Coordinates of N, CA and C in Angstrom, one line a residue:
Chain A
E1 N 0.8 -1.2 0.0 CA 0.0 0.0 0.0 C 0.9 1.2 0.0
V2 N 0.5 2.2 -0.9 CA 1.3 3.4 -0.9 C 0.8 4.3 0.2
Q3 N 1.7 4.7 1.1 CA 1.2 5.5 2.2 C 2.4 6.3 2.9
L4 N 2.0 7.3 3.6 CA 3.0 8.0 4.5 C 2.5 7.9 5.9
V5 N 3.3 7.4 6.8 CA 3.0 7.2 8.2 C 3.8 8.2 9.0
Q6 N 3.0 9.0 9.8 CA 3.6 10.0 10.6 C 3.7 9.6 12.0
S7 N 4.7 10.2 12.7 CA 4.9 9.9 14.2 C 3.7 10.5 15.0
G8 N 3.6 10.0 16.2 CA 2.5 10.3 17.1 C 2.5 11.7 17.6
A9 N 1.4 12.1 18.2 CA 1.2 13.4 18.8 C 2.2 13.7 19.9
E10 N 2.6 15.0 20.0 CA 3.6 15.5 20.9 C 3.1 16.6 21.8
V11 N 3.4 16.6 23.0 CA 3.1 17.7 23.9 C 4.5 18.2 24.5
K12 N 4.8 19.5 24.2 CA 6.1 20.0 24.6 C 5.9 21.3 25.3
K13 N 7.0 21.8 26.0 CA 7.0 23.1 26.6 C 7.7 24.1 25.7
P14 N 7.4 25.3 25.9 CA 8.1 26.4 25.1 C 9.6 26.2 25.4
G15 N 10.4 26.4 24.3 CA 11.9 26.3 24.4 C 12.4 24.9 24.2
E16 N 11.6 23.9 24.2 CA 12.1 22.5 24.0 C 12.3 22.3 22.5
S17 N 13.1 21.3 22.2 CA 13.3 20.9 20.8 C 12.4 19.7 20.5
L18 N 12.2 19.5 19.1 CA 11.3 18.4 18.7 C 11.7 18.0 17.3
K19 N 11.5 16.7 17.0 CA 11.7 16.2 15.6 C 10.6 15.2 15.4
I20 N 9.8 15.5 14.4 CA 8.7 14.5 14.0 C 9.1 13.9 12.7
S21 N 8.4 12.7 12.4 CA 8.9 12.0 11.3 C 7.7 11.6 10.3
C22 N 8.1 11.2 9.1 CA 7.1 10.8 8.1 C 7.8 9.7 7.3
K23 N 7.2 8.5 7.4 CA 7.8 7.3 6.7 C 7.0 6.9 5.5
G24 N 7.6 6.8 4.4 CA 6.9 6.4 3.2 C 7.1 5.0 2.9
S25 N 6.1 4.4 2.2 CA 6.2 3.0 1.8 C 5.3 2.8 0.6
G26 N 5.6 1.7 -0.1 CA 4.8 1.4 -1.3 C 5.2 2.1 -2.6
Y27 N 6.2 2.9 -2.5 CA 6.6 3.6 -3.7 C 8.1 4.0 -3.6
D28 N 8.7 4.5 -4.6 CA 10.1 4.8 -4.6 C 10.4 6.1 -3.9
F29 N 10.5 6.0 -2.5 CA 10.5 7.2 -1.7 C 11.6 8.2 -2.1
P30 N 12.8 7.8 -2.4 CA 13.9 8.7 -2.8 C 13.6 9.6 -4.0
S31 N 12.6 9.2 -4.8 CA 12.4 9.8 -6.1 C 11.3 10.8 -6.1
Y32 N 10.7 11.0 -5.0 CA 9.6 12.0 -5.0 C 9.9 13.0 -3.8
W33 N 9.6 14.3 -4.1 CA 9.7 15.3 -3.1 C 8.7 15.1 -2.0
I34 N 9.0 15.4 -0.8 CA 8.1 15.4 0.3 C 7.9 16.8 0.9
A35 N 6.7 17.2 1.1 CA 6.4 18.5 1.6 C 5.9 18.4 3.1
W36 N 6.1 19.5 3.8 CA 5.5 19.6 5.1 C 4.5 20.8 5.0
V37 N 3.3 20.6 5.6 CA 2.2 21.5 5.6 C 1.7 21.7 7.0
R38 N 1.5 23.0 7.4 CA 1.0 23.3 8.7 C -0.5 23.6 8.7
Q39 N -1.2 23.2 9.7 CA -2.6 23.6 9.8 C -2.8 23.9 11.3
I40 N -3.0 25.2 11.6 CA -3.3 25.6 12.9 C -4.8 25.2 13.2
P41 N -5.1 24.7 14.4 CA -6.5 24.2 14.6 C -7.5 25.2 14.2
G42 N -8.5 24.7 13.4 CA -9.6 25.5 12.9 C -9.2 26.4 11.8
K43 N -8.0 26.3 11.3 CA -7.5 27.2 10.2 C -7.2 26.5 8.9
G44 N -6.6 27.2 8.0 CA -6.3 26.6 6.7 C -4.9 26.0 6.6
L45 N -4.5 25.7 5.4 CA -3.2 25.0 5.1 C -2.1 25.9 4.7
E46 N -0.9 25.7 5.2 CA 0.3 26.5 4.9 C 1.4 25.6 4.5
W47 N 2.0 25.9 3.3 CA 3.1 25.1 2.8 C 4.4 25.6 3.5
M48 N 5.1 24.7 4.1 CA 6.3 25.0 4.9 C 7.6 24.8 4.1
G49 N 7.6 23.8 3.3 CA 8.9 23.5 2.6 C 8.8 22.1 2.0
I50 N 9.9 21.8 1.2 CA 10.0 20.5 0.6 C 11.4 19.9 0.7
I51 N 11.5 18.6 0.5 CA 12.8 18.0 0.5 C 12.7 16.8 -0.6
Y52 N 13.8 16.7 -1.3 CA 14.0 15.6 -2.2 C 14.8 14.5 -1.5
P53 N 14.3 13.4 -1.0 CA 15.0 12.5 -0.3 C 16.2 11.9 -1.0
G54 N 16.2 11.9 -2.3 CA 17.3 11.3 -3.1 C 18.6 12.0 -2.9
D55 N 18.6 13.3 -2.7 CA 19.8 14.0 -2.5 C 19.7 15.1 -1.4
S56 N 18.6 15.1 -0.7 CA 18.3 16.0 0.4 C 18.3 17.5 0.0
D57 N 18.1 17.7 -1.3 CA 17.8 19.1 -1.7 C 16.6 19.6 -1.0
T58 N 16.7 20.8 -0.3 CA 15.6 21.3 0.5 C 15.3 22.7 0.2
R59 N 14.0 23.0 0.2 CA 13.5 24.4 -0.1 C 12.5 24.8 1.0
Y60 N 12.6 26.0 1.4 CA 11.7 26.5 2.4 C 10.8 27.6 1.9
S61 N 9.6 27.6 2.5 CA 8.7 28.8 2.3 C 9.4 30.0 3.0
P62 N 9.4 31.2 2.5 CA 9.9 32.3 3.2 C 9.4 32.5 4.6
S63 N 8.1 32.1 4.8 CA 7.5 32.2 6.1 C 8.1 31.3 7.2
F64 N 8.7 30.2 6.7 CA 9.2 29.2 7.7 C 10.7 29.1 7.6
Q65 N 11.4 29.8 6.7 CA 12.8 29.7 6.6 C 13.4 30.2 7.9
G66 N 14.3 29.4 8.5 CA 15.0 29.7 9.8 C 14.2 29.3 11.0
Q67 N 12.9 28.9 10.8 CA 12.1 28.5 11.9 C 12.1 27.0 12.2
V68 N 12.3 26.3 11.1 CA 12.2 24.8 11.2 C 13.4 24.3 10.3
T69 N 13.6 23.0 10.5 CA 14.6 22.3 9.7 C 14.0 21.0 9.1
I70 N 14.0 20.9 7.8 CA 13.5 19.7 7.1 C 14.7 18.8 6.7
S71 N 14.6 17.5 7.0 CA 15.7 16.6 6.6 C 15.1 15.3 6.2
A72 N 15.9 14.4 5.7 CA 15.4 13.1 5.3 C 16.5 12.1 5.3
D73 N 16.2 10.8 5.5 CA 17.1 9.7 5.5 C 16.5 8.7 4.5
K74 N 17.1 8.7 3.3 CA 16.5 7.9 2.2 C 16.7 6.4 2.5
S75 N 17.6 6.0 3.3 CA 17.9 4.6 3.6 C 16.8 4.0 4.4
I76 N 16.0 4.8 5.1 CA 14.9 4.3 5.9 C 13.6 5.0 5.4
S77 N 13.6 5.6 4.2 CA 12.4 6.2 3.6 C 11.7 7.1 4.6
T78 N 12.4 8.0 5.2 CA 11.8 8.8 6.3 C 12.2 10.3 6.1
A79 N 11.3 11.2 6.2 CA 11.5 12.6 6.2 C 11.2 13.1 7.6
Y80 N 11.8 14.2 7.9 CA 11.7 14.8 9.3 C 11.4 16.3 9.2
L81 N 10.8 16.8 10.3 CA 10.6 18.2 10.5 C 11.0 18.5 12.0
Q82 N 11.9 19.4 12.1 CA 12.4 19.7 13.5 C 12.4 21.1 13.9
W83 N 12.3 21.3 15.2 CA 12.4 22.7 15.8 C 13.5 22.6 16.9
S84 N 14.2 23.7 17.0 CA 15.3 23.7 18.0 C 14.7 24.4 19.3
S85 N 13.7 25.2 19.2 CA 13.2 25.9 20.3 C 11.7 26.2 20.0
L86 N 10.8 25.4 20.5 CA 9.4 25.6 20.2 C 8.8 26.8 20.9
K87 N 7.8 27.3 20.3 CA 7.0 28.4 20.8 C 5.5 28.0 20.9
A88 N 4.7 28.6 21.7 CA 3.3 28.3 21.8 C 2.6 28.4 20.4
S89 N 3.1 29.3 19.6 CA 2.5 29.6 18.3 C 2.8 28.4 17.3
D90 N 3.7 27.5 17.7 CA 3.9 26.3 16.8 C 2.9 25.2 17.0
T91 N 2.0 25.5 17.9 CA 0.9 24.5 18.2 C 0.1 24.4 16.9
A92 N 0.0 23.2 16.4 CA -0.7 22.9 15.1 C -0.6 21.5 14.7
M93 N -1.4 21.1 13.7 CA -1.2 19.8 13.1 C -0.2 20.0 11.9
Y94 N 0.7 19.0 11.8 CA 1.7 19.1 10.7 C 1.5 17.8 9.9
Y95 N 1.3 18.1 8.6 CA 1.1 17.0 7.6 C 2.4 16.9 6.7
C96 N 2.8 15.7 6.4 CA 3.7 15.5 5.3 C 2.9 15.0 4.1
A97 N 3.3 15.3 3.0 CA 2.6 15.0 1.7 C 3.6 14.8 0.6
R98 N 3.3 13.9 -0.3 CA 4.1 13.7 -1.5 C 3.8 14.8 -2.4
H99 N 4.9 15.4 -2.9 CA 4.8 16.6 -3.7 C 5.1 16.2 -5.2
R100 N 4.2 16.5 -6.0 CA 4.4 16.3 -7.5 C 5.0 17.5 -8.1
D101 N 6.2 17.5 -8.4 CA 7.0 18.7 -8.7 C 6.9 19.2 -10.1
Y102 N 6.7 20.5 -10.2 CA 6.7 21.3 -11.4 C 7.8 22.3 -11.5
G103 N 8.9 22.1 -10.7 CA 10.0 23.0 -10.7 C 9.9 24.2 -9.8
D104 N 11.0 24.7 -9.4 CA 11.0 25.9 -8.6 C 10.1 25.8 -7.3
S105 N 10.1 24.6 -6.7 CA 9.4 24.3 -5.5 C 7.9 24.3 -5.7
R106 N 7.4 24.3 -6.9 CA 6.0 24.3 -7.2 C 5.5 22.9 -7.4
G107 N 4.3 22.6 -7.0 CA 3.7 21.3 -7.2 C 2.4 21.1 -6.4
Y108 N 1.7 20.0 -6.6 CA 0.6 19.7 -5.8 C 0.9 18.5 -5.0
F109 N 0.0 18.1 -4.2 CA 0.2 17.1 -3.1 C -0.8 15.9 -3.3
D110 N -0.3 14.7 -3.8 CA -1.2 13.7 -4.1 C -1.3 12.6 -3.1
L111 N -0.5 12.6 -2.1 CA -0.5 11.6 -1.0 C -0.2 12.2 0.3
W112 N -1.0 12.1 1.3 CA -0.9 12.8 2.6 C -0.7 11.8 3.7
G113 N 0.1 12.1 4.7 CA 0.1 11.4 6.0 C -1.1 11.9 6.8
R114 N -1.3 11.2 7.9 CA -2.5 11.5 8.7 C -2.3 12.7 9.7
G115 N -1.1 13.2 9.7 CA -0.8 14.3 10.5 C -0.2 14.0 11.9
T116 N 0.6 14.9 12.4 CA 1.1 14.9 13.7 C 0.7 16.1 14.5
L117 N 0.0 16.0 15.5 CA -0.5 17.1 16.3 C 0.6 17.5 17.3
V118 N 1.1 18.7 17.2 CA 2.1 19.3 18.1 C 1.5 20.3 19.0
T119 N 1.5 20.1 20.3 CA 1.0 21.1 21.3 C 2.1 21.6 22.1
V120 N 2.2 22.9 22.1 CA 3.3 23.6 22.9 C 2.6 24.4 24.0
S121 N 2.8 24.0 25.2 CA 2.2 24.7 26.3 C 3.0 24.6 27.6
S122 N 3.0 25.7 28.3 CA 3.8 25.6 29.6 C 2.9 25.0 30.7
Chain B
E1 N 3.4 36.9 -3.4 CA 2.8 35.6 -3.6 C 1.3 35.8 -4.1
I2 N 0.8 34.7 -4.7 CA -0.6 34.7 -5.1 C -1.5 34.4 -4.0
V3 N -2.5 35.3 -3.8 CA -3.5 35.1 -2.8 C -4.8 34.5 -3.4
L4 N -5.2 33.4 -2.8 CA -6.4 32.8 -3.3 C -7.6 33.1 -2.4
T5 N -8.7 33.5 -3.0 CA -10.0 33.7 -2.2 C -11.0 32.7 -2.6
Q6 N -11.6 32.1 -1.6 CA -12.7 31.1 -1.9 C -14.0 31.6 -1.5
S7 N -15.0 31.3 -2.3 CA -16.4 31.7 -1.9 C -17.4 30.6 -2.4
P8 N -18.5 30.5 -1.6 CA -18.7 31.2 -0.4 C -17.9 30.6 0.8
G9 N -17.9 31.2 1.9 CA -17.2 30.6 3.1 C -17.9 29.3 3.5
T10 N -19.2 29.3 3.5 CA -20.0 28.1 3.8 C -21.1 28.0 2.8
L11 N -21.3 26.7 2.4 CA -22.4 26.4 1.5 C -23.3 25.4 2.1
S12 N -24.5 25.7 2.4 CA -25.5 24.8 3.0 C -26.4 24.2 1.9
L13 N -26.3 22.9 1.8 CA -27.0 22.2 0.7 C -27.6 20.9 1.3
S14 N -28.5 20.3 0.4 CA -29.1 19.0 0.8 C -28.5 17.9 -0.1
L15 N -28.8 16.7 0.4 CA -28.3 15.5 -0.4 C -29.0 15.6 -1.8
G16 N -28.2 15.2 -2.8 CA -28.7 15.2 -4.1 C -28.5 16.5 -4.9
E17 N -28.3 17.6 -4.2 CA -28.1 18.9 -4.8 C -26.7 19.0 -5.4
S18 N -26.5 20.0 -6.2 CA -25.2 20.3 -6.7 C -24.5 21.5 -6.0
A19 N -23.2 21.4 -5.9 CA -22.4 22.5 -5.2 C -21.5 23.1 -6.2
T20 N -21.4 24.4 -6.2 CA -20.5 25.2 -7.0 C -19.6 26.0 -6.1
L21 N -18.3 25.7 -6.1 CA -17.4 26.4 -5.2 C -16.4 27.2 -6.1
S22 N -16.1 28.4 -5.7 CA -15.3 29.3 -6.4 C -14.0 29.5 -5.8
C23 N -12.9 29.7 -6.6 CA -11.6 30.0 -6.2 C -11.1 31.1 -7.1
R24 N -10.8 32.3 -6.5 CA -10.3 33.4 -7.3 C -8.9 33.7 -6.9
A25 N -8.0 33.9 -7.9 CA -6.6 34.2 -7.6 C -6.3 35.7 -7.8
S26 N -5.3 36.2 -7.0 CA -5.0 37.7 -7.1 C -4.2 38.0 -8.4
Q27 N -3.7 37.0 -9.0 CA -3.1 37.2 -10.3 C -3.2 35.9 -11.1
S28 N -3.0 35.9 -12.4 CA -3.2 34.7 -13.2 C -2.4 33.5 -12.7
V29 N -3.0 32.4 -12.7 CA -2.4 31.1 -12.3 C -1.8 30.5 -13.6
S30 N -0.5 30.5 -13.7 CA 0.1 30.0 -15.0 C -0.3 28.5 -15.3
S31 N -0.5 28.3 -16.5 CA -0.8 26.9 -17.0 C -1.9 26.2 -16.3
S32 N -2.8 27.0 -15.7 CA -3.9 26.4 -14.9 C -3.4 25.4 -13.9
Y33 N -2.3 25.8 -13.2 CA -1.8 24.9 -12.2 C -2.6 25.1 -10.9
L34 N -3.8 24.6 -10.9 CA -4.6 24.7 -9.7 C -5.1 23.4 -9.3
A35 N -5.1 23.1 -8.0 CA -5.6 21.9 -7.4 C -6.7 22.1 -6.4
W36 N -7.5 21.1 -6.2 CA -8.6 21.1 -5.2 C -8.4 19.9 -4.2
Y37 N -8.6 20.2 -3.0 CA -8.5 19.2 -1.9 C -9.8 19.1 -1.1
Q38 N -10.1 18.0 -0.6 CA -11.2 17.8 0.3 C -10.7 17.4 1.7
Q39 N -11.2 18.0 2.7 CA -10.8 17.7 4.1 C -12.0 17.4 5.0
K40 N -12.1 16.2 5.5 CA -13.2 15.9 6.5 C -12.6 16.1 7.9
P41 N -13.5 16.3 8.8 CA -13.1 16.5 10.2 C -12.2 15.4 10.7
G42 N -11.0 15.8 11.3 CA -10.1 14.8 11.8 C -9.3 14.0 10.8
Q43 N -9.4 14.4 9.6 CA -8.7 13.7 8.5 C -7.7 14.6 7.8
A44 N -6.8 14.0 7.1 CA -5.9 14.8 6.3 C -6.6 15.2 5.0
P45 N -6.1 16.2 4.3 CA -6.7 16.6 3.0 C -6.5 15.5 2.0
R46 N -7.4 15.4 1.0 CA -7.3 14.5 0.0 C -7.3 15.2 -1.4
L47 N -6.4 14.9 -2.3 CA -6.4 15.5 -3.6 C -7.6 15.1 -4.4
L48 N -8.3 16.0 -4.9 CA -9.5 15.8 -5.8 C -9.1 16.0 -7.3
I49 N -8.6 17.2 -7.5 CA -8.4 17.7 -8.9 C -7.0 18.4 -8.9
Y50 N -6.3 18.2 -10.1 CA -5.1 19.0 -10.3 C -5.2 19.4 -11.8
G51 N -4.3 20.4 -12.1 CA -4.4 21.0 -13.4 C -5.7 21.6 -13.8
A52 N -6.4 22.1 -12.7 CA -7.7 22.7 -12.8 C -8.8 21.8 -13.1
S53 N -8.6 20.7 -13.9 CA -9.7 19.9 -14.3 C -9.5 18.4 -14.4
T54 N -8.3 17.9 -14.0 CA -8.0 16.5 -14.1 C -8.3 15.9 -12.7
R55 N -9.2 14.9 -12.7 CA -9.5 14.2 -11.5 C -8.3 13.3 -11.1
A56 N -8.1 13.3 -9.8 CA -7.0 12.4 -9.2 C -7.5 11.0 -9.2
T57 N -6.6 10.1 -9.0 CA -6.9 8.7 -9.0 C -8.1 8.4 -8.0
A58 N -9.0 7.6 -8.4 CA -10.2 7.1 -7.6 C -11.1 8.2 -7.2
I59 N -11.1 9.3 -7.8 CA -12.0 10.4 -7.4 C -13.3 10.2 -8.3
P60 N -14.5 10.2 -7.7 CA -15.7 9.9 -8.5 C -16.0 11.0 -9.5
G61 N -16.7 10.6 -10.5 CA -17.0 11.5 -11.6 C -17.9 12.7 -11.3
R62 N -18.5 12.7 -10.1 CA -19.4 13.8 -9.7 C -18.6 15.0 -9.3
F63 N -17.3 14.9 -9.2 CA -16.4 16.0 -8.9 C -15.8 16.5 -10.2
S64 N -15.9 17.7 -10.5 CA -15.3 18.3 -11.7 C -14.8 19.7 -11.5
G65 N -13.7 20.0 -12.1 CA -13.0 21.3 -12.0 C -13.0 22.0 -13.3
S66 N -13.0 23.3 -13.3 CA -12.9 24.1 -14.5 C -12.3 25.4 -14.2
G67 N -12.0 26.2 -15.2 CA -11.5 27.5 -15.1 C -10.1 27.7 -15.6
S68 N -9.7 29.0 -15.6 CA -8.3 29.3 -16.1 C -8.1 30.8 -15.7
G69 N -6.8 31.2 -15.8 CA -6.5 32.6 -15.5 C -6.6 32.8 -14.0
T70 N -7.6 33.6 -13.6 CA -7.8 33.9 -12.1 C -9.1 33.3 -11.5
D71 N -9.9 32.7 -12.3 CA -11.2 32.1 -11.8 C -11.3 30.7 -12.1
F72 N -11.5 29.9 -11.0 CA -11.7 28.5 -11.0 C -12.9 28.0 -10.3
T73 N -13.4 26.9 -10.7 CA -14.6 26.4 -10.0 C -14.5 24.9 -9.8
L74 N -15.0 24.5 -8.6 CA -15.1 23.0 -8.4 C -16.6 22.8 -8.3
T75 N -17.1 21.8 -9.0 CA -18.5 21.5 -9.0 C -18.7 20.0 -8.5
I76 N -19.6 19.9 -7.6 CA -19.9 18.6 -7.0 C -21.4 18.3 -7.4
S77 N -21.6 17.4 -8.2 CA -23.0 17.1 -8.6 C -23.6 16.0 -7.7
R78 N -24.9 16.1 -7.5 CA -25.5 15.0 -6.7 C -24.8 14.7 -5.4
L79 N -24.8 15.7 -4.5 CA -24.1 15.6 -3.3 C -24.5 14.3 -2.5
Q80 N -23.5 13.7 -2.0 CA -23.7 12.5 -1.2 C -23.2 12.8 0.2
S81 N -23.7 12.1 1.2 CA -23.4 12.4 2.6 C -21.9 12.5 2.9
E82 N -21.1 11.7 2.2 CA -19.6 11.7 2.4 C -18.9 13.0 1.8
D83 N -19.7 13.8 1.0 CA -19.1 15.0 0.4 C -19.1 16.2 1.3
F84 N -19.8 16.1 2.4 CA -19.9 17.2 3.3 C -18.5 17.4 4.1
A85 N -17.8 18.5 3.7 CA -16.4 18.6 4.2 C -16.0 20.0 3.9
V86 N -14.7 20.3 4.1 CA -14.1 21.6 3.7 C -13.3 21.4 2.5
Y87 N -13.4 22.3 1.5 CA -12.7 22.2 0.2 C -11.7 23.3 0.1
Y88 N -10.5 23.0 -0.2 CA -9.4 24.0 -0.4 C -8.9 24.0 -1.8
C89 N -8.7 25.2 -2.4 CA -7.9 25.3 -3.6 C -6.5 25.6 -3.3
Q90 N -5.6 25.3 -4.3 CA -4.2 25.5 -4.1 C -3.6 25.8 -5.5
Q91 N -2.8 26.9 -5.6 CA -2.1 27.2 -6.8 C -0.7 26.7 -6.8
Y92 N -0.2 26.2 -7.9 CA 1.2 25.8 -7.9 C 1.8 26.3 -9.2
G93 N 1.3 27.4 -9.7 CA 1.8 28.0 -10.9 C 3.0 29.0 -10.6
T94 N 3.0 29.5 -9.4 CA 4.0 30.5 -8.9 C 4.5 30.1 -7.5
S95 N 5.8 30.2 -7.3 CA 6.3 29.9 -6.0 C 6.3 31.2 -5.2
P96 N 5.9 31.1 -3.9 CA 5.5 29.8 -3.2 C 4.1 29.4 -3.5
V97 N 3.9 28.1 -3.4 CA 2.5 27.6 -3.6 C 1.7 28.1 -2.4
T98 N 0.4 28.4 -2.7 CA -0.5 28.9 -1.7 C -1.8 28.2 -1.8
F99 N -2.5 28.2 -0.6 CA -3.8 27.6 -0.5 C -4.9 28.7 -0.3
G100 N -6.1 28.4 -0.7 CA -7.2 29.3 -0.3 C -7.6 29.0 1.1
P101 N -8.5 29.8 1.7 CA -9.0 29.6 3.1 C -10.0 28.5 3.3
G102 N -10.5 28.0 2.2 CA -11.5 26.9 2.3 C -12.9 27.3 2.2
T103 N -13.7 26.4 1.7 CA -15.2 26.5 1.7 C -15.7 25.3 2.4
K104 N -16.6 25.5 3.3 CA -17.2 24.4 4.1 C -18.5 24.1 3.4
V105 N -18.7 22.8 3.1 CA -20.0 22.4 2.5 C -20.7 21.6 3.6
D106 N -21.8 22.1 4.0 CA -22.6 21.4 5.1 C -24.0 21.3 4.8
I107 N -24.7 20.5 5.5 CA -26.1 20.2 5.3 C -26.9 21.4 5.9

C-alpha cells in the first residue's frame, strides 16, 4: 500500500526541541519530493517546505525559513521536521505529503500522511 | 505571492443537490496549475483535482473542475453524505505555492 505514516502526537513546553517523522512506503521514496504543511487548529493549510530524499535538496517557504529544519534519510524512507526551540505559536497539526514537482518548489500534493499534532504549552 | 480567495465561506445544501465552489486568484495562475482538496473533520486533506480539471486517482466523476487565469470552479453534482467537508484550492503556478482559506459544504 502506498502511504505516508507520521509519528504520534507530541506535547512540549516552550523552548524545547522536537523532531517529527514521516515514513513512506509502497513507492520509490527517494524519487519524490516530500512537503510539510502546517494547519493551525480551525484554520487553513500553509506550505512550509519540501525535500527531495534522493539528495536531500531542501527548499523552504519564506514564512518558515529559519524557523524549522527539514531533513530526510532515504535509507529508511523517512523525512523529518524539527524545531530547536518551540513556541506556543507552533501548536498545530503538521502533515507530510508527497509533492508532485513542477520545478521551482511548485507542485501539488497527491498523497498525505494523517498528521502529527504538536501542542506547545507551559 | 498569489492570494487565493474562496467563496462562499460556507455552502449549506441538501443531499442530491449540486455544489459550485469558487476560487479566485490575485493574479493569473500560470498553465492552470490549480488543485482542489477535500478535508473531512479529523482527517488529512485528499487530492481531488489537479491541473484545474484533471481528477485524481479514484475520485468519483461527480467531482469536476474548471477555469483558467484567475477564476476556477469546483462542481460537485448530486451531493452524497460523504461529500460534506471543507474544500481547499491551491495554486502551484508560482512559487511559493499557496492555499485558499477553504469552503465548508454542510447540510
